[in-house]
Tab-separated table of C-alpha atoms and ligand atoms in Angstrom:
chain	number	residue	atom	x	y	z
A	617	MET	CA	-19.103	10.872	18.290
A	618	SER	CA	-18.483	7.444	19.409
A	619	TYR	CA	-15.282	5.769	18.594
A	620	GLN	CA	-15.959	2.399	19.779
A	621	PHE	CA	-15.256	-0.796	18.081
A	622	ARG	CA	-16.737	-4.442	18.528
A	623	ASP	CA	-14.792	-7.373	17.627
A	624	LEU	CA	-11.715	-5.521	15.993
A	625	GLU	CA	-9.757	-7.522	13.639
A	626	TYR	CA	-7.571	-5.063	11.846
A	627	LEU	CA	-4.900	-2.522	12.781
A	628	TYR	CA	-3.043	0.339	11.027
A	629	ILE	CA	0.002	1.744	12.768
A	630	HIS	CA	1.802	4.961	11.369
A	631	TRP	CA	5.380	5.908	11.664
A	632	PRO	CA	5.688	9.348	10.166
A	633	PHE	CA	9.729	9.718	10.105
A	634	CYS	CA	11.630	9.520	6.746
A	635	PRO	CA	15.193	10.042	6.012
A	636	TYR	CA	14.199	12.433	3.252
A	637	LYS	CA	11.134	13.893	1.730
A	638	CYS	CA	10.206	12.534	-1.737
A	639	HIS	CA	9.137	15.477	-4.104
A	640	PHE	CA	5.896	13.562	-5.022
A	641	CYS	CA	4.891	12.957	-1.636
A	642	ASP	CA	1.800	14.016	0.333
A	643	PHE	CA	1.489	11.458	2.967
A	644	VAL	CA	2.012	12.315	6.751
A	645	ALA	CA	5.710	12.133	6.611
A	646	MET	CA	8.504	14.267	7.828
A	647	ALA	CA	12.451	14.303	7.226
A	648	SER	CA	14.823	15.654	9.809
A	649	HIS	CA	12.626	14.979	12.879
A	650	GLU	CA	14.588	11.789	14.309
A	651	GLN	CA	14.836	13.875	17.659
A	652	PHE	CA	11.089	13.237	18.091
A	653	MET	CA	11.089	9.492	17.557
A	654	LYS	CA	11.363	8.310	21.015
A	655	ASP	CA	8.599	10.771	22.242
A	656	TYR	CA	6.443	9.535	19.292
A	657	HIS	CA	6.907	5.890	20.096
A	658	THR	CA	5.889	6.651	23.650
A	659	ALA	CA	2.802	8.395	22.447
A	660	LEU	CA	1.932	5.604	20.149
A	661	CYS	CA	2.132	3.065	23.017
A	662	ARG	CA	0.102	5.276	25.279
A	663	GLU	CA	-2.468	5.694	22.521
A	664	ILE	CA	-2.788	2.052	21.956
A	665	THR	CA	-3.232	1.457	25.732
A	666	TYR	CA	-5.781	4.148	26.227
A	667	SER	CA	-7.703	3.289	23.235
A	668	MET	CA	-8.800	-0.081	24.505
A	669	LYS	CA	-11.453	1.238	26.982
A	670	ASP	CA	-13.460	1.742	23.588
A	671	ILE	CA	-12.596	-1.577	21.983
A	672	THR	CA	-13.631	-5.151	22.155
A	673	THR	CA	-11.270	-7.228	19.984
A	674	LYS	CA	-10.888	-10.665	18.269
A	675	PRO	CA	-7.618	-12.243	17.453
A	676	LEU	CA	-6.132	-9.789	14.943
A	677	LYS	CA	-6.236	-10.877	11.123
A	678	THR	CA	-3.806	-8.091	9.976
A	679	ILE	CA	-1.494	-5.388	11.459
A	680	TYR	CA	-0.008	-2.963	8.853
A	681	MET	CA	2.880	-0.481	9.868
A	682	GLY	CA	2.867	2.277	7.020
A	683	GLY	CA	4.567	5.589	6.904
A	684	GLY	CA	6.531	7.621	6.593
A	685	THR	CA	9.241	4.974	6.455
A	686	PRO	CA	8.652	2.554	9.397
A	687	SER	CA	11.791	0.637	8.467
A	688	THR	CA	13.561	3.563	10.470
A	689	TYR	CA	11.911	2.886	13.561
A	690	PRO	CA	14.706	2.035	16.100
A	691	PRO	CA	14.308	-1.845	16.339
A	692	GLU	CA	14.580	-1.618	20.370
A	693	LEU	CA	11.551	0.865	20.432
A	694	LEU	CA	9.749	-1.101	17.767
A	695	LEU	CA	10.056	-4.502	19.935
A	696	ASP	CA	8.721	-2.347	22.610
A	697	MET	CA	5.643	-1.237	20.783
A	698	PHE	CA	5.116	-4.812	19.662
A	699	GLY	CA	5.125	-5.706	23.344
A	700	THR	CA	2.418	-2.960	24.099
A	701	LEU	CA	0.272	-4.576	21.192
A	702	LYS	CA	0.771	-7.930	22.722
A	703	LYS	CA	-0.564	-6.762	26.076
A	704	ASN	CA	-3.866	-5.307	24.418
A	705	TYR	CA	-4.321	-7.459	21.475
A	706	ILE	CA	-4.111	-11.285	20.264
A	707	PHE	CA	-2.101	-12.137	17.395
A	708	ASN	CA	-0.218	-15.085	16.254
A	709	GLU	CA	1.663	-16.449	13.111
A	710	GLN	CA	-1.675	-16.503	11.267
A	711	THR	CA	-1.991	-12.667	11.426
A	712	GLU	CA	-0.632	-10.984	8.384
A	713	VAL	CA	1.903	-8.437	9.949
A	714	THR	CA	3.342	-6.082	7.424
A	715	ILE	CA	5.998	-3.471	7.408
A	716	GLU	CA	6.956	-0.875	4.683
A	717	VAL	CA	10.529	-0.752	3.893
A	718	ASN	CA	12.687	1.660	1.931
A	719	PRO	CA	15.548	0.201	0.113
A	720	GLY	CA	18.697	1.628	1.973
A	721	THR	CA	17.089	1.755	5.455
A	722	ALA	CA	17.264	-2.013	6.440
A	723	ASN	CA	20.013	-4.601	7.176
A	724	LYS	CA	20.303	-8.169	8.068
A	725	ALA	CA	20.048	-7.344	11.828
A	726	LEU	CA	16.934	-5.279	11.403
A	727	LEU	CA	15.235	-7.806	9.171
A	728	LYS	CA	16.017	-10.544	11.901
A	729	ALA	CA	14.533	-8.290	14.541
A	730	TRP	CA	11.447	-7.770	12.735
A	731	HIS	CA	11.046	-11.631	11.860
A	732	SER	CA	11.341	-12.159	15.892
A	733	ALA	CA	8.852	-9.511	16.559
A	734	GLY	CA	6.468	-11.477	14.288
A	735	ILE	CA	6.341	-9.343	11.169
A	736	ASN	CA	5.854	-11.720	8.176
A	737	ARG	CA	5.227	-9.409	4.953
A	738	LEU	CA	7.572	-6.668	3.898
A	739	SER	CA	6.200	-3.891	1.296
A	740	ILE	CA	9.268	-2.648	-0.417
A	741	GLY	CA	9.097	0.822	-1.867
A	742	VAL	CA	11.168	0.310	-5.083
A	743	GLN	CA	9.359	3.001	-7.257
A	744	SER	CA	11.927	2.896	-10.100
A	745	LEU	CA	15.119	1.389	-10.732
A	746	LYS	CA	16.567	4.431	-12.472
A	747	ASP	CA	18.757	6.030	-10.130
A	748	GLN	CA	18.981	9.465	-11.691
A	749	ILE	CA	15.249	9.829	-11.738
A	750	LEU	CA	14.812	8.929	-8.216
A	751	LYS	CA	17.522	11.319	-7.141
A	752	SER	CA	15.906	14.211	-9.153
A	753	LEU	CA	12.650	13.203	-7.038
A	754	ASN	CA	14.755	13.297	-3.963
A	755	ARG	CA	14.509	9.776	-3.003
A	756	HIS	CA	17.792	8.803	-1.792
A	757	GLN	CA	17.947	5.066	-2.877
A	758	THR	CA	19.586	3.194	-5.709
A	759	ALA	CA	19.037	0.101	-7.471
A	760	LYS	CA	21.831	-1.626	-5.858
A	761	ASP	CA	19.998	-0.998	-2.438
A	762	VAL	CA	16.999	-2.632	-3.934
A	763	TYR	CA	19.051	-5.759	-4.860
A	764	ALA	CA	20.740	-6.020	-1.469
A	765	LEU	CA	17.428	-5.633	0.469
A	766	LEU	CA	15.888	-8.294	-1.645
A	767	THR	CA	18.758	-10.682	-1.283
A	768	ASP	CA	18.786	-10.136	2.561
A	769	ALA	CA	14.951	-10.014	3.004
A	770	SER	CA	14.389	-13.318	1.064
A	771	GLU	CA	16.433	-15.186	3.990
A	772	TYR	CA	13.796	-14.275	6.538
A	773	PHE	CA	10.589	-13.512	4.556
A	774	GLU	CA	8.736	-15.358	1.931
A	775	ASN	CA	5.689	-13.009	1.582
A	776	LEU	CA	7.691	-9.966	-0.234
A	777	SER	CA	5.904	-7.185	-1.993
A	778	VAL	CA	7.318	-4.360	-4.134
A	779	ASP	CA	5.755	-0.955	-5.194
A	780	PHE	CA	6.484	0.769	-8.421
A	781	ILE	CA	5.263	3.959	-9.720
A	782	LEU	CA	3.975	4.296	-13.259
A	783	GLY	CA	4.160	7.400	-15.174
A	784	LEU	CA	7.335	9.172	-13.577
A	785	PRO	CA	8.743	11.719	-15.763
A	786	GLY	CA	11.938	10.640	-17.580
A	787	VAL	CA	11.069	6.903	-17.680
A	788	SER	CA	10.645	5.793	-21.256
A	789	ASP	CA	8.464	3.081	-22.370
A	790	ASP	CA	11.244	0.616	-22.878
A	791	GLU	CA	12.948	1.444	-19.599
A	792	TRP	CA	9.569	0.689	-17.797
A	793	LYS	CA	9.287	-2.607	-19.469
A	794	LEU	CA	12.712	-3.412	-18.662
A	795	MET	CA	12.154	-2.868	-14.905
A	796	ILE	CA	9.019	-4.956	-14.888
A	797	ARG	CA	10.802	-7.543	-16.736
A	798	GLU	CA	13.495	-7.298	-14.152
A	799	ALA	CA	11.079	-7.556	-11.003
A	800	MET	CA	9.574	-10.858	-12.556
A	801	LYS	CA	13.095	-12.420	-11.670
A	802	TRP	CA	12.830	-11.277	-8.072
A	803	PRO	CA	11.858	-13.424	-4.957
A	804	ILE	CA	8.590	-11.792	-4.655
A	805	LYS	CA	4.919	-12.629	-4.328
A	806	HIS	CA	3.131	-9.418	-4.968
A	807	ILE	CA	3.433	-6.269	-6.767
A	808	SER	CA	1.788	-2.843	-6.625
A	809	VAL	CA	1.945	-0.516	-9.633
A	810	TYR	CA	0.611	2.979	-8.818
A	811	PHE	CA	-0.055	5.689	-11.093
A	812	LEU	CA	2.036	8.798	-10.330
A	813	MET	CA	-0.309	11.345	-8.859
A	814	VAL	CA	0.832	15.017	-8.801
A	815	HIS	CA	-0.511	16.234	-5.387
A	816	GLU	CA	-1.091	20.003	-4.974
A	817	ASN	CA	1.656	21.823	-3.154
A	818	THR	CA	4.407	19.140	-3.449
A	819	PRO	CA	7.596	20.050	-5.047
A	820	LEU	CA	6.879	17.982	-7.951
A	821	TYR	CA	3.728	19.985	-8.558
A	822	PHE	CA	5.517	23.056	-8.817
A	823	LYS	CA	8.046	21.397	-11.302
A	824	VAL	CA	5.263	20.370	-13.479
A	825	LYS	CA	3.360	23.577	-13.251
A	826	THR	CA	6.556	25.576	-14.275
A	827	LYS	CA	7.368	22.967	-17.072
A	828	LYS	CA	10.626	22.148	-15.428
A	829	LEU	CA	9.437	18.477	-15.754
A	830	ASN	CA	6.996	17.087	-18.200
A	831	LEU	CA	4.720	14.081	-17.455
A	832	PRO	CA	4.093	11.388	-20.126
A	833	PRO	CA	0.834	11.744	-22.022
A	834	ASP	CA	-1.971	9.868	-20.255
A	835	ASP	CA	-2.692	7.531	-23.319
A	836	ALA	CA	0.854	6.295	-23.340
A	837	THR	CA	0.621	5.573	-19.559
A	838	VAL	CA	-2.623	3.601	-20.063
A	839	ASP	CA	-1.174	1.742	-22.737
A	840	LEU	CA	1.931	0.873	-20.506
A	841	TYR	CA	-0.448	-0.181	-17.642
A	842	ASN	CA	-2.150	-2.569	-19.940
A	843	TRP	CA	1.144	-3.960	-21.045
A	844	THR	CA	2.060	-4.299	-17.387
A	845	VAL	CA	-1.244	-6.163	-16.686
A	846	ASP	CA	-0.649	-8.672	-19.466
A	847	THR	CA	3.058	-9.113	-18.584
A	848	LEU	CA	2.428	-9.602	-14.952
A	849	ALA	CA	-0.430	-12.254	-15.634
A	850	GLN	CA	2.081	-14.192	-18.036
A	851	HIS	CA	4.465	-14.431	-14.944
A	852	GLY	CA	1.551	-15.691	-12.416
A	853	PHE	CA	0.730	-12.363	-10.996
A	854	GLU	CA	-3.018	-11.797	-11.342
A	855	ARG	CA	-4.510	-8.360	-10.920
A	856	TYR	CA	-6.937	-8.499	-7.988
A	857	GLU	CA	-7.316	-4.661	-7.758
A	858	LEU	CA	-6.506	-1.842	-10.087
A	859	SER	CA	-2.782	-1.392	-8.621
A	860	ASN	CA	-2.430	-4.666	-7.222
A	861	PHE	CA	-1.003	-8.051	-8.428
A	862	ALA	CA	-0.417	-11.352	-6.553
A	863	GLN	CA	0.686	-14.813	-6.980
A	864	LYS	CA	-2.312	-16.962	-5.723
A	865	GLY	CA	-2.807	-16.768	-1.926
A	866	PHE	CA	-0.608	-13.714	-1.588
A	867	GLU	CA	-3.155	-11.007	-2.047
A	868	SER	CA	-2.717	-8.275	0.688
A	869	ARG	CA	-5.307	-9.093	3.265
A	870	HIS	CA	-4.832	-5.818	4.923
A	871	ASN	CA	-5.560	-3.654	1.872
A	872	GLN	CA	-8.538	-5.932	1.206
A	873	VAL	CA	-10.022	-4.499	4.532
A	874	TYR	CA	-10.260	-1.094	2.928
A	875	TRP	CA	-11.957	-2.118	-0.281
A	876	ASP	CA	-14.354	-4.118	1.558
A	877	ARG	CA	-15.258	-1.145	3.881
A	878	LYS	CA	-14.494	-3.304	6.929
A	879	PRO	CA	-13.531	-1.715	10.327
A	880	TYR	CA	-9.861	-0.964	11.120
A	881	ARG	CA	-8.344	1.051	13.882
A	882	GLY	CA	-5.427	3.305	12.923
A	883	TYR	CA	-2.764	4.564	15.766
A	884	GLY	CA	-0.365	7.365	15.226
A	885	LEU	CA	0.049	10.786	13.720
A	886	GLY	CA	-2.869	11.456	11.063
A	887	ALA	CA	-3.894	7.849	11.267
A	888	CYS	CA	-7.388	7.222	9.727
A	889	SER	CA	-9.840	4.715	11.459
A	890	PHE	CA	-13.312	3.330	10.481
A	891	ASN	CA	-15.622	1.656	12.751
A	892	GLY	CA	-18.292	0.681	10.480
A	893	ASN	CA	-20.151	4.023	10.843
A	894	ILE	CA	-17.750	6.548	11.476
A	895	ARG	CA	-14.384	7.643	9.816
A	896	PHE	CA	-11.930	9.540	11.788
A	897	GLN	CA	-8.526	10.762	11.627
A	898	ASN	CA	-5.957	11.611	14.103
A	899	SER	CA	-4.331	14.951	14.164
A	900	LYS	CA	-1.518	15.616	11.438
A	901	ASN	CA	0.309	17.913	13.885
A	902	LEU	CA	3.157	16.360	15.553
A	903	GLY	CA	3.234	18.679	18.403
A	904	ASN	CA	-0.540	18.387	18.813
A	905	TYR	CA	-0.635	14.860	18.545
A	906	LEU	CA	1.973	14.271	21.416
A	907	GLU	CA	0.487	16.633	23.699
A	908	LYS	CA	-2.829	15.519	23.421
A	909	VAL	CA	-2.015	11.799	23.777
A	910	SER	CA	0.307	12.573	26.651
A	911	GLN	CA	-2.832	13.873	28.543
A	912	ASP	CA	-4.805	11.073	27.506
A	913	ILE	CA	-7.015	13.386	25.423
A	914	SER	CA	-8.285	11.719	22.054
A	915	PRO	CA	-5.729	13.002	19.133
A	916	VAL	CA	-8.901	12.870	16.915
A	917	ASP	CA	-9.403	16.073	15.036
A	918	MET	CA	-11.485	14.880	12.078
A	919	SER	CA	-14.559	12.656	12.162
A	920	GLU	CA	-17.605	12.087	9.861
A	921	GLU	CA	-20.535	9.861	9.964
A	922	LEU	CA	-21.053	8.780	6.369
A	923	THR	CA	-24.414	9.656	4.746
A	924	SER	CA	-26.274	6.691	2.810
A	925	LYS	CA	-25.181	8.698	-0.388
A	926	GLN	CA	-21.583	8.795	0.534
A	927	ILE	CA	-21.587	4.919	1.520
A	928	ASN	CA	-23.080	4.201	-1.848
A	929	ILE	CA	-20.160	6.127	-3.645
A	930	GLU	CA	-17.820	4.411	-1.660
A	931	LYS	CA	-19.263	0.977	-2.421
A	932	ILE	CA	-19.034	1.652	-6.270
A	933	MET	CA	-15.509	3.192	-6.224
A	934	LEU	CA	-14.028	0.237	-4.087
A	935	GLY	CA	-16.117	-2.558	-5.557
A	936	LEU	CA	-15.240	-1.448	-9.203
A	937	ARG	CA	-11.403	-1.377	-8.471
A	938	CYS	CA	-11.388	-4.912	-7.306
A	939	GLN	CA	-11.349	-8.057	-9.863
A	940	ASN	CA	-14.144	-9.595	-7.710
A	941	GLY	CA	-16.197	-6.849	-8.863
A	942	MET	CA	-19.292	-5.547	-7.107
A	943	ASN	CA	-22.583	-7.423	-6.279
A	944	VAL	CA	-25.599	-5.644	-7.673
A	945	THR	CA	-28.428	-7.035	-5.659
A	946	HIS	CA	-26.631	-6.379	-2.505
A	947	TYR	CA	-25.954	-2.761	-3.789
A	948	VAL	CA	-29.364	-1.754	-4.941
A	949	GLN	CA	-31.358	-3.208	-1.911
A	950	GLU	CA	-31.244	-0.069	-0.159
A	951	LEU	CA	-31.807	2.360	-3.278
A	952	GLN	CA	-35.171	4.193	-4.061
A	953	ASP	CA	-36.918	2.909	-7.211
A	954	LYS	CA	-35.894	6.107	-9.068
A	955	GLU	CA	-32.302	5.423	-8.265
A	956	LYS	CA	-32.572	1.881	-9.230
A	957	ILE	CA	-33.792	2.804	-12.642
A	958	LYS	CA	-31.066	5.061	-13.175
A	959	PHE	CA	-28.312	2.662	-11.979
A	960	PHE	CA	-29.560	-0.292	-14.376
A	961	LYS	CA	-29.885	2.177	-17.261
A	962	GLU	CA	-26.219	3.203	-16.746
A	963	LEU	CA	-25.300	-0.483	-16.374
A	964	ASP	CA	-26.800	-0.982	-19.766
A	965	TYR	CA	-24.929	1.917	-21.330
A	966	LEU	CA	-21.623	0.812	-19.767
A	967	SER	CA	-22.122	-2.943	-20.952
A	968	GLN	CA	-22.756	-1.661	-24.435
A	969	ALA	CA	-19.704	0.576	-24.293
A	970	ASN	CA	-17.608	-2.531	-23.291
A	971	LEU	CA	-16.619	-0.719	-20.005
A	972	ILE	CA	-18.140	-3.327	-17.724
A	973	ASP	CA	-19.257	-6.789	-17.775
A	974	TYR	CA	-22.505	-7.628	-15.863
A	975	ALA	CA	-23.080	-11.407	-15.337
A	976	ASP	CA	-24.257	-13.375	-12.451
A	977	ASP	CA	-25.332	-10.462	-10.400
A	978	ILE	CA	-21.543	-9.140	-10.345
A	979	VAL	CA	-20.280	-5.930	-12.123
A	980	ARG	CA	-16.610	-5.871	-13.218
A	981	LEU	CA	-14.687	-3.433	-15.153
A	982	THR	CA	-13.443	-4.878	-18.448
A	983	PRO	CA	-9.846	-4.181	-19.633
A	984	LYS	CA	-11.193	-1.000	-21.402
A	985	GLY	CA	-13.221	-0.215	-18.131
A	986	PHE	CA	-9.999	-0.429	-15.877
A	987	ALA	CA	-8.115	2.053	-17.851
A	988	LEU	CA	-11.335	4.717	-17.470
A	989	GLU	CA	-12.449	3.504	-13.933
A	990	ASN	CA	-13.124	6.939	-12.741
A	991	GLU	CA	-15.402	7.801	-15.438
A	992	VAL	CA	-17.102	4.487	-15.088
A	993	ALA	CA	-17.643	4.960	-11.413
A	994	VAL	CA	-18.928	8.507	-11.708
A	995	ARG	CA	-21.769	7.408	-14.306
A	996	LEU	CA	-23.051	4.775	-11.634
A	997	PHE	CA	-23.040	7.276	-8.661
A	998	PRO	CA	-26.361	8.089	-6.931
A	999	ASP	CA	-27.685	11.501	-7.869
B	1258	LIG	S1	9.782	7.740	1.793
B	1258	LIG	FE1	7.434	7.295	1.362
B	1258	LIG	S2	6.398	8.576	2.966
B	1258	LIG	FE2	8.421	9.225	3.103
B	1258	LIG	S3	8.586	11.074	1.883
B	1258	LIG	FE3	9.100	9.429	0.294
B	1258	LIG	S4	7.124	8.648	-0.492
B	1258	LIG	FE4	6.828	10.069	1.302
């Protein structure tokens, strides 16, 4: 497999350490591993440097630091990692540079250090403002931490985003509405609202399975989602993707890369990359990752070249999630005649069911279709 990139413009950097492990989380993230931070940092810098033999690059458009909890990256090490990036890539104040932050893990000195390193966007994991719910999910943060962070962060950053999780057990409709109305008073430009996913083998999964926790019914969650879409729009936050809302000009440029299927290079534990043909992923095992990188051996342990069917499925799934929709001529040009006939038949059916709008060569989900996004996408998949 060739992991080469030409004219690379987008980077993802993974920091897997967290101060705790939330019960709903299935990310590549680990608590109580602080003793490995320094070695991990060294490996990350080595992986960046070593990868350049396979990469030609243009000035970067986005860098995204995700996790884990990248706000726990010790600042002197983080500045050093940015030094490594600067030796290998070109980026400037036009580059969107995001760091994910958990309330309770940042202070003014840290915010100042990030700002001076060139970070210009914070993605803050609020999830909920109900302290006891977060505590029950082992997320050690409080609403007070959120307010303190927003106050401090707005001194240094204009481009602030917050994440909420919709459908957490124990949050009533009224409590959710109160939280969203509250968020509309904050100095933020972007908000993500993710549906709670119950991932297998997480503590949340077992609590739900053994009925220690009850999830709200799907219908109620969809109603609340629709209420949220309307409320955010009234406050100038337009939905530009199923879970993402922004004031004009503050849409996440990095996430758009994934939805547009553009190439990006990921560094770090379990980090995924896509070079336009091949998707590949680094080892998720910390010991394995550190050992391989220290010997300049590729830490990639999964890669696949997508078939044309997989590519078409991705185009449908990702295109429909976005408010810009999916370009039909572009999509059908490589389909066989039989596949085209089936696709247009499904478009007719979905239009009549008021699940999609099909006009000017673009297919977009209707409000009803957004709530049933998966079902709509599956109908359009090639056989
Ligand atoms: S802080 Fe984020 S990455 Fe870490 S355990 Fe919680 S949800 Fe997972």
